[in-house]
Coordinates of N, CA, C and O in Angstrom, one line a residue:
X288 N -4.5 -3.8 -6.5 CA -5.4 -2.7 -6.7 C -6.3 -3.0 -7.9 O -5.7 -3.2 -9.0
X289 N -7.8 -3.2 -7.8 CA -8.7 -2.9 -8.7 C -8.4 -1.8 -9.5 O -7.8 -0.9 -9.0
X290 N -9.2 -2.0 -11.3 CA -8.9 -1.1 -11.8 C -9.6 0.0 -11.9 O -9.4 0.9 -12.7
X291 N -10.6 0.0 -11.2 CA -11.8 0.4 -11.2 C -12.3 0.8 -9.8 O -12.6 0.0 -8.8
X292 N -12.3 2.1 -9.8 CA -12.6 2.6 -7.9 C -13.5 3.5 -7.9 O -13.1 4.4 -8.5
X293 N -14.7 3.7 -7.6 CA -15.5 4.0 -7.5 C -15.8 5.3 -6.1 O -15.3 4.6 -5.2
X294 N -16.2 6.3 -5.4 CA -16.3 6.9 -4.3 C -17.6 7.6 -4.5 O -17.7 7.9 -5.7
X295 N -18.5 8.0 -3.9 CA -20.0 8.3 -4.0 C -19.7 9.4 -2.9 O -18.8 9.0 -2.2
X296 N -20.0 10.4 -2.7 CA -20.1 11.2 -1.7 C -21.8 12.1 -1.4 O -22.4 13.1 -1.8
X297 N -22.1 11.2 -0.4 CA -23.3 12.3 -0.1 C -23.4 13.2 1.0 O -23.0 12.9 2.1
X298 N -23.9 14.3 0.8 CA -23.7 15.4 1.5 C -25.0 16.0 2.1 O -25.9 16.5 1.4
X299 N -25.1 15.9 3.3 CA -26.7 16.1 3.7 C -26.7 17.3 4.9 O -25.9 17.4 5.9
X300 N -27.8 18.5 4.5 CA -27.2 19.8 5.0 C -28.6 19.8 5.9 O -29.5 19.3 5.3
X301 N -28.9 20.1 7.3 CA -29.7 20.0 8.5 C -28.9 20.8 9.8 O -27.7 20.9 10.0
X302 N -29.7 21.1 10.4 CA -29.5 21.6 11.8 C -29.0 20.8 12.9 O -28.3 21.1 13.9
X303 N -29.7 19.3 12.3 CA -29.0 18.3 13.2 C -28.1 17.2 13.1 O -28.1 16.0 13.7
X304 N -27.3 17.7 12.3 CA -26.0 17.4 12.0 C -24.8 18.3 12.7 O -24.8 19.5 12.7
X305 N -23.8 17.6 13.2 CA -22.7 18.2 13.2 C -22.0 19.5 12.6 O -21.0 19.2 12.0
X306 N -22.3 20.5 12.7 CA -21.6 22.4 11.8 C -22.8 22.1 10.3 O -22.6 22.3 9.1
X307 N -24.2 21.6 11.1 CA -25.5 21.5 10.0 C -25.1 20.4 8.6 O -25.8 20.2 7.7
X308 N -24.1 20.1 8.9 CA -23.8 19.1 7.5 C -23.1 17.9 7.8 O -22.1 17.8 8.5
X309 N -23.8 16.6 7.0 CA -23.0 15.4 7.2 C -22.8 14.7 5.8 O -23.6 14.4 5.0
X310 N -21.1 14.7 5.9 CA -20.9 13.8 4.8 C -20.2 12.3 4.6 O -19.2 11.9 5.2
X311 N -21.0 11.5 3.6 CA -21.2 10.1 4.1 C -20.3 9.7 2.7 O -20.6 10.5 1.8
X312 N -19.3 8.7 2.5 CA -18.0 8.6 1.7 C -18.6 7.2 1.5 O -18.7 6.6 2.6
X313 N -19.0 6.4 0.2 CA -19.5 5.3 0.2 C -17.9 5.0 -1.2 O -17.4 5.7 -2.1
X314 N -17.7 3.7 -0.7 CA -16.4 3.4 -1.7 C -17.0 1.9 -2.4 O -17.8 1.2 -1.7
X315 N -16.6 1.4 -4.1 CA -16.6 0.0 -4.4 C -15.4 0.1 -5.2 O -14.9 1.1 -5.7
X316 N -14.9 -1.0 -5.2 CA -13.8 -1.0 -6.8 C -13.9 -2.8 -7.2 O -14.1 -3.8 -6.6
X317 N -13.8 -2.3 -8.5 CA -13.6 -4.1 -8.9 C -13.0 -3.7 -10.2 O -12.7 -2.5 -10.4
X318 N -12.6 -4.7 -11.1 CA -12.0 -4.4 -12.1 C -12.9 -4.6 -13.9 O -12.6 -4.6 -15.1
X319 N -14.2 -4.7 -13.3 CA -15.2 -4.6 -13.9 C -15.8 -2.8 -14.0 O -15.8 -2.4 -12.9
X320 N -16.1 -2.1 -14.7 CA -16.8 -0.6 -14.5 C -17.9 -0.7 -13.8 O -18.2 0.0 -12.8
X321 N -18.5 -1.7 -14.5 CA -20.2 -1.9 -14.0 C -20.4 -2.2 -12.5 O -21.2 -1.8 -11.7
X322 N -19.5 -3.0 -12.4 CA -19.9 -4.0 -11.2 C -19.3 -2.7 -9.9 O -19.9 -2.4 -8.9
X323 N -18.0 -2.1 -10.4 CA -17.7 -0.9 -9.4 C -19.1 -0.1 -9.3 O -19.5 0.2 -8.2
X324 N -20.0 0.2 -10.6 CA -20.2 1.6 -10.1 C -22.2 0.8 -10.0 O -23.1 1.6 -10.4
X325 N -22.5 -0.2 -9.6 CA -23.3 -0.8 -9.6 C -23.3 -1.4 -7.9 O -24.2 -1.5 -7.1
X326 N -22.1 -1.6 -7.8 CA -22.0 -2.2 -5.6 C -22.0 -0.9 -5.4 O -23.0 -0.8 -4.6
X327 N -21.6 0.5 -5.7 CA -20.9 1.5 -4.6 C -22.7 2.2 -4.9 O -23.5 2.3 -4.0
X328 N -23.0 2.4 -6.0 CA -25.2 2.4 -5.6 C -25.6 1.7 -4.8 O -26.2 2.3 -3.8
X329 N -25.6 0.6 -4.9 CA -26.3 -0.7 -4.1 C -25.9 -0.2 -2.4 O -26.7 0.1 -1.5
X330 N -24.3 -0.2 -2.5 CA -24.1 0.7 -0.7 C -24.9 1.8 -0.2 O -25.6 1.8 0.8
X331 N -24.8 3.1 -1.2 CA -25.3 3.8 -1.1 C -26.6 3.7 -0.9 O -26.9 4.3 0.1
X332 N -27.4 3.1 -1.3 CA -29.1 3.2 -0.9 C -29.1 2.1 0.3 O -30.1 2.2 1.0
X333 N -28.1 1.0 0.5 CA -28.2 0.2 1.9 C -28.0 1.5 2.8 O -28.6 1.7 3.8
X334 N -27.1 2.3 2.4 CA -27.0 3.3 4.1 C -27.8 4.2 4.4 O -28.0 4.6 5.6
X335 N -28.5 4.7 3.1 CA -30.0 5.3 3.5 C -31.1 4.9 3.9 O -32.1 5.6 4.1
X336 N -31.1 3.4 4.2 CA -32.6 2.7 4.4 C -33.0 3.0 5.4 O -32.2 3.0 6.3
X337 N -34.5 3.3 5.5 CA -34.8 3.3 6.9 C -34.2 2.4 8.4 O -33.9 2.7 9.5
X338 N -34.5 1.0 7.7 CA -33.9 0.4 8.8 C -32.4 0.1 9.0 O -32.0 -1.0 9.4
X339 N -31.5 1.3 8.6 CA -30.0 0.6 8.7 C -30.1 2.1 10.0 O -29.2 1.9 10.8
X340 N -31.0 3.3 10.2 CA -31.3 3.5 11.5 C -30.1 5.4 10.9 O -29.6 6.2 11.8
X341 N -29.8 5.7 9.8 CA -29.1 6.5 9.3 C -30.2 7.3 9.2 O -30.1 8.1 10.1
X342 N -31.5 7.5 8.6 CA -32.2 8.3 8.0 C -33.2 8.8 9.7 O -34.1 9.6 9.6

């Protein structure tokens, strides 16, 4: 186990979502702070990109 766990939760409220709301659970851990809370951003905005086909 990393000492360092990181969870991002974004919450996106729409009509065309599932009961109008979807929530997306982005995880990093490393045993570094930085590097945890620096990958689990970096995921985060990869899963919003236009072309990853989410947005």
């Amino acid at each position: 186990m990393r000492k360092n766990q990181v969870t991002i939760f974004v919450k996106r409220f729409d009509g065309k979502y599932p009961d109008n709301r979807q929530v997306t659970e982005i995880y990093a851990d490393s045993n570094d702070l930085f590097e945890a809370l620096s990958a689990a951003f970096v995921k985060t905005v990869e899963t919003f990109t236009p072309r990853s086909g989410t947005v």
